[in-house]
PDB file of C-alpha atoms in Angstrom:
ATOM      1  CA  UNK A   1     -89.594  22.632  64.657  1.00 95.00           C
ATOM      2  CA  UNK A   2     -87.251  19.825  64.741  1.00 96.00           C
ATOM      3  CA  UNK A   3     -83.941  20.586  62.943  1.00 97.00           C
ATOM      4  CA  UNK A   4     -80.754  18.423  62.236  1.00 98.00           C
ATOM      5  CA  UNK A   5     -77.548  20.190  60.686  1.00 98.00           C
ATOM      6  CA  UNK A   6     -74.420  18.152  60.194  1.00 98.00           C
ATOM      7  CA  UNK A   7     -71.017  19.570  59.363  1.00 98.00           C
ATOM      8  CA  UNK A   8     -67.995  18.597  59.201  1.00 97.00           C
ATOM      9  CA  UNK A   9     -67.426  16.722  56.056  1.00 97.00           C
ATOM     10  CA  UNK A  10     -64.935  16.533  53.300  1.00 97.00           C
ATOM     11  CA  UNK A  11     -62.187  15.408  51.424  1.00 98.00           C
ATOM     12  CA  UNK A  12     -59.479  13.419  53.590  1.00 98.00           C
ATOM     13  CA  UNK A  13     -56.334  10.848  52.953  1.00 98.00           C
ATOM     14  CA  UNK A  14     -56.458   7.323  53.976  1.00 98.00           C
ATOM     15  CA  UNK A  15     -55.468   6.995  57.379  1.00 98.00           C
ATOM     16  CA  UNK A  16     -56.724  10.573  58.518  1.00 98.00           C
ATOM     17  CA  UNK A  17     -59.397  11.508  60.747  1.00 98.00           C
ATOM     18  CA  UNK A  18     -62.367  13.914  60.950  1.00 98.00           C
ATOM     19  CA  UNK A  19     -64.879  15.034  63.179  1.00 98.00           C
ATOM     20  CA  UNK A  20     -68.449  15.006  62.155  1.00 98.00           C
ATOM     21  CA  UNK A  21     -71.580  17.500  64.041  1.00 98.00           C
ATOM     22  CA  UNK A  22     -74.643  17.663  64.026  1.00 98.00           C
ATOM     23  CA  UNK A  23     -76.493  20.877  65.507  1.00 98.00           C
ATOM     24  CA  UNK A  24     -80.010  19.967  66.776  1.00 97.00           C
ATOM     25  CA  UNK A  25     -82.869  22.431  67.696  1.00 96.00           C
ATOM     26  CA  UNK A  26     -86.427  21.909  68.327  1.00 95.00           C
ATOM     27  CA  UNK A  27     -85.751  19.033  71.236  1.00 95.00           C
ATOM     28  CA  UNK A  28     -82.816  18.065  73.643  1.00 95.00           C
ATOM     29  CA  UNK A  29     -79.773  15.582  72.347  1.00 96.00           C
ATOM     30  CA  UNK A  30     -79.078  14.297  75.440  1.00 94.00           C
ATOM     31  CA  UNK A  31     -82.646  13.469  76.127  1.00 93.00           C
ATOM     32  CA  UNK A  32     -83.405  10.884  72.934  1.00 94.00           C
ATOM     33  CA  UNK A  33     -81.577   8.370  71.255  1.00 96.00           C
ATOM     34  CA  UNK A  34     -79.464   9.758  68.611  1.00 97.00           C
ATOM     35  CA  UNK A  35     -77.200   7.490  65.755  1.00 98.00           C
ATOM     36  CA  UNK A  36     -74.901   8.154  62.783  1.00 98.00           C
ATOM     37  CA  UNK A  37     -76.574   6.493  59.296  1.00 98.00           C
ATOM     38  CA  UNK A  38     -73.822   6.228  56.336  1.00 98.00           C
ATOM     39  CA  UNK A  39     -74.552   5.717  52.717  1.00 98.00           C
ATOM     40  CA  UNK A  40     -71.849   4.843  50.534  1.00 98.00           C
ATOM     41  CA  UNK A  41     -72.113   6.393  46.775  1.00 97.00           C
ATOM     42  CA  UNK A  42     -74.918   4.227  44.959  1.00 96.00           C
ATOM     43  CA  UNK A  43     -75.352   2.113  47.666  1.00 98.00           C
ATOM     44  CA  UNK A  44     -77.887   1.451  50.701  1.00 98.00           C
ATOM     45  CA  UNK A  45     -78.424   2.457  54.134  1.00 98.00           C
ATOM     46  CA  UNK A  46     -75.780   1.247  56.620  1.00 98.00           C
ATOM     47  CA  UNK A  47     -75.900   2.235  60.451  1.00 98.00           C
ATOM     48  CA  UNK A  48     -72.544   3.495  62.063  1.00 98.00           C
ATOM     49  CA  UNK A  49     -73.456   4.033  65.780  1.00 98.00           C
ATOM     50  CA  UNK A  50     -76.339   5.176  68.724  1.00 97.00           C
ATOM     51  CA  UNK A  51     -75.837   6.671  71.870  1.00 97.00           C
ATOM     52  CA  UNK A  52     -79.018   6.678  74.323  1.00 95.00           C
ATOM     53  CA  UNK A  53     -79.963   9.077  76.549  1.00 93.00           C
ATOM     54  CA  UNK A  54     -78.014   7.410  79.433  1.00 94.00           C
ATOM     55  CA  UNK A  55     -74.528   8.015  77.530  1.00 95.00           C
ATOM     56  CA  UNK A  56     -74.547   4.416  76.591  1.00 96.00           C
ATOM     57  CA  UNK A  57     -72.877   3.880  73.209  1.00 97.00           C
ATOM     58  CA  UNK A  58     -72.707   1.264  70.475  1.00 97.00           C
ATOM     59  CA  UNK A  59     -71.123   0.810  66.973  1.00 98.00           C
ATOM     60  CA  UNK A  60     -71.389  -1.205  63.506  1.00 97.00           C
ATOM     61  CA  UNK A  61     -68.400  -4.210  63.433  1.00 97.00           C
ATOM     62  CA  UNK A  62     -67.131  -2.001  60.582  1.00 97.00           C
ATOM     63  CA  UNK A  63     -66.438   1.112  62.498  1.00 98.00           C
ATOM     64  CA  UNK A  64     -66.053   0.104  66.186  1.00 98.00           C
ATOM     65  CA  UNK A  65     -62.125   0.706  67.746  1.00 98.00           C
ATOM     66  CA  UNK A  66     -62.267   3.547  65.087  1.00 98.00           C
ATOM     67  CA  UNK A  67     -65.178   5.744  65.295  1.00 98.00           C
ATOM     68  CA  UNK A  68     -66.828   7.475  68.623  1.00 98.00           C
ATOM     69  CA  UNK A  69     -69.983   8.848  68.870  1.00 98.00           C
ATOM     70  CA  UNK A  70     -70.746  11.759  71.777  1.00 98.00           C
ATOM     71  CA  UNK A  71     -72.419  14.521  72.720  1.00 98.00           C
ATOM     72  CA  UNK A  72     -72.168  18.157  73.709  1.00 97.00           C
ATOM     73  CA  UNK A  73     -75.249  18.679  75.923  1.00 96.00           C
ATOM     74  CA  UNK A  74     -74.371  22.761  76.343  1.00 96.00           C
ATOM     75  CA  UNK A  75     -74.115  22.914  72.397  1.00 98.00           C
ATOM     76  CA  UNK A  76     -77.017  20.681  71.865  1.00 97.00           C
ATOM     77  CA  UNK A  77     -75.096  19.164  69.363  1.00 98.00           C
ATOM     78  CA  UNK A  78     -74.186  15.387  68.253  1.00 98.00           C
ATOM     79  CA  UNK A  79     -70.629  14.079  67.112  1.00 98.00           C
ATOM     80  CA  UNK A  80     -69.020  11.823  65.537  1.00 98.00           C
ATOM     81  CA  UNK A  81     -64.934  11.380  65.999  1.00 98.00           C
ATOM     82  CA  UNK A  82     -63.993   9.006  62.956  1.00 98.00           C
ATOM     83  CA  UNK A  83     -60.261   8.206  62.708  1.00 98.00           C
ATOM     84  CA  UNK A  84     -58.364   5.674  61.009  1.00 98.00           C
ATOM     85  CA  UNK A  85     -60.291   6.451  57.495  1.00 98.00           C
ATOM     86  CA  UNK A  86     -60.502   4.029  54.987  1.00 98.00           C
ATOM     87  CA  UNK A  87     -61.588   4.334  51.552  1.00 98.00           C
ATOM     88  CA  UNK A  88     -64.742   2.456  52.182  1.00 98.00           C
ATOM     89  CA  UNK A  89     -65.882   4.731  54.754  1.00 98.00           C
ATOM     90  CA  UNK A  90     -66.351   7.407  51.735  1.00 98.00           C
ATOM     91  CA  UNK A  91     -70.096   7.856  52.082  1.00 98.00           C
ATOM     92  CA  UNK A  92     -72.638  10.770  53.360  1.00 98.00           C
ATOM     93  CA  UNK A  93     -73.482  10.665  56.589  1.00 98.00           C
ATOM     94  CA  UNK A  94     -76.631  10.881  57.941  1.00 98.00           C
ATOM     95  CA  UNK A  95     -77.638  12.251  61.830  1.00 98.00           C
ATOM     96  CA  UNK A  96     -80.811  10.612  62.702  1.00 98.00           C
ATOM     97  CA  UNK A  97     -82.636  10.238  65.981  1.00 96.00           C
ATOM     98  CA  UNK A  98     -85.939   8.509  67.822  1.00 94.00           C
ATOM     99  CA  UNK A  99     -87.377  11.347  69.551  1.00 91.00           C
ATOM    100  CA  UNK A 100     -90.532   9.416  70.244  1.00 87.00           C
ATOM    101  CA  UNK A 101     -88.547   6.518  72.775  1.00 83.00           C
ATOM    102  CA  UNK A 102     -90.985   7.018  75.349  1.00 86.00           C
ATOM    103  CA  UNK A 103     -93.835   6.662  73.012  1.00 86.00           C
ATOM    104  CA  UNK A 104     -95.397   3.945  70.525  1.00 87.00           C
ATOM    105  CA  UNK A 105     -92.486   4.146  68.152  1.00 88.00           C
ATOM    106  CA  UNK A 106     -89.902   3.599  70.690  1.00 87.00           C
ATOM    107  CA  UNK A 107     -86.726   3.427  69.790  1.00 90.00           C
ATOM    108  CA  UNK A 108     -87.912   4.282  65.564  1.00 93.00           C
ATOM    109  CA  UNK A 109     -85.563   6.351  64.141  1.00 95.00           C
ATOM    110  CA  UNK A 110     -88.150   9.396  62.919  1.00 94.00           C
ATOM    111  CA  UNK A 111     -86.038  12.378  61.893  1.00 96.00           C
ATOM    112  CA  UNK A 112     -82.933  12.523  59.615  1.00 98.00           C
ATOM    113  CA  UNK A 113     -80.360  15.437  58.763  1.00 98.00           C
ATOM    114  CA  UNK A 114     -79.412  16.365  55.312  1.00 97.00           C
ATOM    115  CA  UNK A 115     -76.389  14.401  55.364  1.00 98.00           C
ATOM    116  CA  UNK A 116     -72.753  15.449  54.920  1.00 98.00           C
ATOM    117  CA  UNK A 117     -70.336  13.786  52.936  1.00 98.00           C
ATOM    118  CA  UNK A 118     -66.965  12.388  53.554  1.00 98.00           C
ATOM    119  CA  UNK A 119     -65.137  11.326  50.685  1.00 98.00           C
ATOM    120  CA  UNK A 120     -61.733   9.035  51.485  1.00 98.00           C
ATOM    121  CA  UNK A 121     -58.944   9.503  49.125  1.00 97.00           C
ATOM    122  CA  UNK A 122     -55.400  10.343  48.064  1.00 96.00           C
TER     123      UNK A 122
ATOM    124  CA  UNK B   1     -76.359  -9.535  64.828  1.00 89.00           C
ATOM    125  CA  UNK B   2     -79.964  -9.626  62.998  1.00 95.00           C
ATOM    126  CA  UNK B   3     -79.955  -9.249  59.239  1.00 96.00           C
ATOM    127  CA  UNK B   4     -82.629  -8.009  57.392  1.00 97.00           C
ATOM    128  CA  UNK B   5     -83.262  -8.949  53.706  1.00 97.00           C
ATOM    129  CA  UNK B   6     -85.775  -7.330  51.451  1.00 97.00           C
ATOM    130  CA  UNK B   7     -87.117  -8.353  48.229  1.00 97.00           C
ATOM    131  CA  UNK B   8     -87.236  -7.460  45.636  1.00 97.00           C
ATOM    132  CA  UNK B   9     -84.313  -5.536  44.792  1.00 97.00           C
ATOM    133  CA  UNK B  10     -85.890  -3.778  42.080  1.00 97.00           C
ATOM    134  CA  UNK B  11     -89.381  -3.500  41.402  1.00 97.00           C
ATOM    135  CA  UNK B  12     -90.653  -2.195  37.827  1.00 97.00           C
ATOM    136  CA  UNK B  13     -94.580  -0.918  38.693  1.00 96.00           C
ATOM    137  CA  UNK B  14     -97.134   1.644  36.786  1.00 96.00           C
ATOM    138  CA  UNK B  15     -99.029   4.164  37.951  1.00 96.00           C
ATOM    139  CA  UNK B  16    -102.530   3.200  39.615  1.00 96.00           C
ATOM    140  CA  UNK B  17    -100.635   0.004  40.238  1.00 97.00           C
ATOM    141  CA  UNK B  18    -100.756  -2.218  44.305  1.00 97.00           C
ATOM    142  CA  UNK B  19     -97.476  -3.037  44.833  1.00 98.00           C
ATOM    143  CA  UNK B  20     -95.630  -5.244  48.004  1.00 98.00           C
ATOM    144  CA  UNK B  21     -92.409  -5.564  49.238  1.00 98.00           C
ATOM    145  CA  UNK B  22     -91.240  -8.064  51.297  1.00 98.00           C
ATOM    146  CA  UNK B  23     -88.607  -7.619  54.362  1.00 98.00           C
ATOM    147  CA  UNK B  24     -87.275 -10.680  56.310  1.00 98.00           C
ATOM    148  CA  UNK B  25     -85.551 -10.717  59.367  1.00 98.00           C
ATOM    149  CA  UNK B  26     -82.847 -13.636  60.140  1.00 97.00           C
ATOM    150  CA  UNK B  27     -84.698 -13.787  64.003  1.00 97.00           C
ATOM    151  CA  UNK B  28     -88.055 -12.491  65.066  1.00 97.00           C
ATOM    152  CA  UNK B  29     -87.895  -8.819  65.831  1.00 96.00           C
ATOM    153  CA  UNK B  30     -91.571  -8.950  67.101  1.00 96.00           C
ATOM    154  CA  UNK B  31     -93.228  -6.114  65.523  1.00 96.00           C
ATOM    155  CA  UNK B  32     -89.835  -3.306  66.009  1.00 96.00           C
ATOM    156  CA  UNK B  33     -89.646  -2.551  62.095  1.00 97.00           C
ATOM    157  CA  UNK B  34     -89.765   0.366  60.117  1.00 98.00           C
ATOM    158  CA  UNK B  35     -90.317   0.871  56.508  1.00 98.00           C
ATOM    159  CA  UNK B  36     -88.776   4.198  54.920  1.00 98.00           C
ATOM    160  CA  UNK B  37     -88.841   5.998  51.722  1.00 98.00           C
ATOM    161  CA  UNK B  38     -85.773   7.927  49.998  1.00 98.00           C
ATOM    162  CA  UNK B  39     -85.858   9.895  46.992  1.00 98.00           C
ATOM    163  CA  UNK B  40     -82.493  10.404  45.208  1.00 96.00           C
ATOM    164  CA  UNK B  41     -80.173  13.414  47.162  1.00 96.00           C
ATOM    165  CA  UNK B  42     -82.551  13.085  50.033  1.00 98.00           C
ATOM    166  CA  UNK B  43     -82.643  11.764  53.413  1.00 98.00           C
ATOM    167  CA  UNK B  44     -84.599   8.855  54.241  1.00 98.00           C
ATOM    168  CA  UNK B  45     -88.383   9.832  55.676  1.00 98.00           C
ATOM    169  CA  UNK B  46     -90.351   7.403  57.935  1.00 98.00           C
ATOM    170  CA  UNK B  47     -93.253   5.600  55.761  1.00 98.00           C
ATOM    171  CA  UNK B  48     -94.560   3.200  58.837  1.00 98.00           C
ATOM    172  CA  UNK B  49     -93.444   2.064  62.385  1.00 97.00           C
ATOM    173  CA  UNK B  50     -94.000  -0.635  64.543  1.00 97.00           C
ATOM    174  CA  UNK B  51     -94.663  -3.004  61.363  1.00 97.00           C
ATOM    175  CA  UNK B  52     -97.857  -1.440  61.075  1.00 98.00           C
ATOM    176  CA  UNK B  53     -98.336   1.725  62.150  1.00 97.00           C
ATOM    177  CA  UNK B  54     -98.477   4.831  60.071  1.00 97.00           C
ATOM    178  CA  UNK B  55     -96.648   7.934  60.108  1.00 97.00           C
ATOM    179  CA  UNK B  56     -98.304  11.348  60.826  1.00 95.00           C
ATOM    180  CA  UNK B  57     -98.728  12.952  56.775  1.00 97.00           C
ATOM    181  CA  UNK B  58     -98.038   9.649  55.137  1.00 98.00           C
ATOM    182  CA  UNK B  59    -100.627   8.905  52.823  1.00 97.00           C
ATOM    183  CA  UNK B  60    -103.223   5.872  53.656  1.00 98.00           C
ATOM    184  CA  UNK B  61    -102.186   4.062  50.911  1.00 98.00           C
ATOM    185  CA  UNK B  62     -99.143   3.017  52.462  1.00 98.00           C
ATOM    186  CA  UNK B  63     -99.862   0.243  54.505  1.00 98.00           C
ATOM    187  CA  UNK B  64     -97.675  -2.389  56.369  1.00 98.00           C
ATOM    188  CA  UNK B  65     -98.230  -5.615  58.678  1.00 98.00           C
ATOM    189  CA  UNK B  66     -96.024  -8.431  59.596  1.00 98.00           C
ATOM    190  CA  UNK B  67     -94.935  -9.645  63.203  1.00 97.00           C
ATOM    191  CA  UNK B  68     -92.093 -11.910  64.009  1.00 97.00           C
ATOM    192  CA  UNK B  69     -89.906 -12.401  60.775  1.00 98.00           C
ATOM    193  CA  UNK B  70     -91.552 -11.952  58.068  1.00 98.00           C
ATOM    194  CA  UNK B  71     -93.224  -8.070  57.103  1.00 98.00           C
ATOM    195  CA  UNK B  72     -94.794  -6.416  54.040  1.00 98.00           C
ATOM    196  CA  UNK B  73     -95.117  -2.995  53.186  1.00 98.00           C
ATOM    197  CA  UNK B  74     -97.757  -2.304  50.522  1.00 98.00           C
ATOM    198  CA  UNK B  75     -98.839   0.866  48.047  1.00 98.00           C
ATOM    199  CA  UNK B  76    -102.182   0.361  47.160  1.00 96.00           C
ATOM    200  CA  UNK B  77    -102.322   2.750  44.075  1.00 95.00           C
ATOM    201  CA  UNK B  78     -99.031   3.652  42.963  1.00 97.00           C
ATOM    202  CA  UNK B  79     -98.770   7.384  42.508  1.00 96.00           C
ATOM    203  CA  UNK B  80     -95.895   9.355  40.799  1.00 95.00           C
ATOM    204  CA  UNK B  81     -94.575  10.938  43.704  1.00 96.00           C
ATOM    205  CA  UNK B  82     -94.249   6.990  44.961  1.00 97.00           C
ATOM    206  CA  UNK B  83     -90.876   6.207  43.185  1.00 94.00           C
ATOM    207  CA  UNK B  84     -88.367   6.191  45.471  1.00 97.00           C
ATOM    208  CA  UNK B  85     -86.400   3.686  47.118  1.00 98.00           C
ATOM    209  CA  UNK B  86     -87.690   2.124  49.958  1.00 98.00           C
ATOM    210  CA  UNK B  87     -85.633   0.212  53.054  1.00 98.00           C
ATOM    211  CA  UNK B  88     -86.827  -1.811  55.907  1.00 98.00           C
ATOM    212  CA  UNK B  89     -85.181  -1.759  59.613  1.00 98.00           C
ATOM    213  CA  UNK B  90     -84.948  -3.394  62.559  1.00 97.00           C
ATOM    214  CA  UNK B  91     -85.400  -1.691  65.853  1.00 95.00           C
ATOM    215  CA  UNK B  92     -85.206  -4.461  68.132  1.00 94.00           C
ATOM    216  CA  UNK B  93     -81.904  -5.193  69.029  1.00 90.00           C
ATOM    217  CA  UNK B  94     -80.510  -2.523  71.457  1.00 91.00           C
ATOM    218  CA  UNK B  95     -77.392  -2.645  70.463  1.00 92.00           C
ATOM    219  CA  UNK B  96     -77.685  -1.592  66.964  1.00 93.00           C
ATOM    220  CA  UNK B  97     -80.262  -0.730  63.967  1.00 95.00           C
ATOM    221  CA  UNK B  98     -80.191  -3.054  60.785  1.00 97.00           C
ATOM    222  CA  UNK B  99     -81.412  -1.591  57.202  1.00 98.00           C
ATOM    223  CA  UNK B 100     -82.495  -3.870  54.860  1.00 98.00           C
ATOM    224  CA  UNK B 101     -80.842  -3.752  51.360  1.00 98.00           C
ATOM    225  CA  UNK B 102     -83.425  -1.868  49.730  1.00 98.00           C
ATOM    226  CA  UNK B 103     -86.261  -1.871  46.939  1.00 98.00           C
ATOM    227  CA  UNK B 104     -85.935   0.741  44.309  1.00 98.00           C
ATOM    228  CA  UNK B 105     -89.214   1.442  42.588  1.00 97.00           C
ATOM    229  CA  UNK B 106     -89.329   1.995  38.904  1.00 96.00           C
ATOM    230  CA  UNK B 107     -91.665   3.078  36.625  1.00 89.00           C
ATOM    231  CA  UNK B 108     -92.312   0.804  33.769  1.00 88.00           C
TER     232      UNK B 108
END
């Protein structure tokens, strides 16, 4: 069974950093094409970053310079390094991935985590 | 970067009712959308990919088509488990997913 645990979240000041994970079992990380999903309080979906099977990495304009994504492929696990915290970034954050790539959804994000939240305040 | 814009925003619906929401994309996206559904303290679930193509356990009443810009995702009898909000995205661009704003689905 497919399973997506994320840790890591809290409360922290503007201007601090944090380090988000997300535990997968049931499939390999480093094998499908796994992102970061954020959702502000009230508000919609927003995507934060992917990193493909082939370690190649991208980012939101909102995050990029501040945030990296990356991967522990002993641990099985999914990260994401967020520094430089603003207020806005206050939002749970979802770890998502497209485990069918090779298939007919390609790159279709299919399974979600719980979500953790980070909250962004003095 | 492609933006995605759904409408309506809010969409006021009875049970037994066929409902549609509409998702635009600002370039074609050929047929790389998604439609999801997310119930409040939950994590979004996968409705339909590929614009048309639905998800193993979805009910058939969900239904979606569209190519190129424009894409629909439809209930066809409104149950009460169906309100929830519900968010397009793009899957086409490589470099990044985009989520439309979102429909939440009332009762009235």
């Amino acid at each position: 069974e497919v399973q997506l645990v994320e840790s890591g979240g809290g409360l922290i000041q503007p201007g601090g950093s944090l380090r988000l994970s997300c535990a997968a079992s049931g499939f390999t990380v480093s094998s499908n094409y796994m992102s970061w999903v954020r959702q502000a309080p009230g508000k919609g979906l927003e995507w934060v970053s992917v990193i493909y099977s082939i370690g190649t990495t991208y980012y939101a304009a909102s995050v990029k310079g501040r945030f990296t994504i990356s991967r522990d492929n002993s641990k099985n696990t999914l990260y994401l390094q967020m520094n430089s915290l603003r207020a806005e970034d206050t939002a749970v954050y979802y770890c998502a991935g497209a485990l069918d790539s090779s298939g007919p959804k390609g790159r279709c994000i299919d399974y979600w985590g719980q979500g953790t939240l980070v909250t962004v305040s003095s | 970067d492609i933006q995605m814009t759904q409408s309506p925003s809010t969409l006021s619906a009875s049970v037994g009712d066929r409902v549609t929401i509409t998702c635009r994309a600002s370039q074609s996206i050929s047929n790389w959308l998604a439609w999801y559904q997310q119930k409040p303290g939950k994590a979004p679930s996968l409705l339909i990919y590929k614009a048309s193509s639905l998800e193993s356990g979805v009910p058939s009443r969900f239904s979606g088509s569209g190519s190129g810009t424009e894409f629909t995702l439809t209930i066809s009898s409104l149950q009460p488990d169906d309100f929830a909000t519900y968010y397009c995205q793009q899957y086409n661009s490589y470099s990044g997913y985009t989520f439309g704003q979102g429909t939440k689905l009332e009762i009235k």
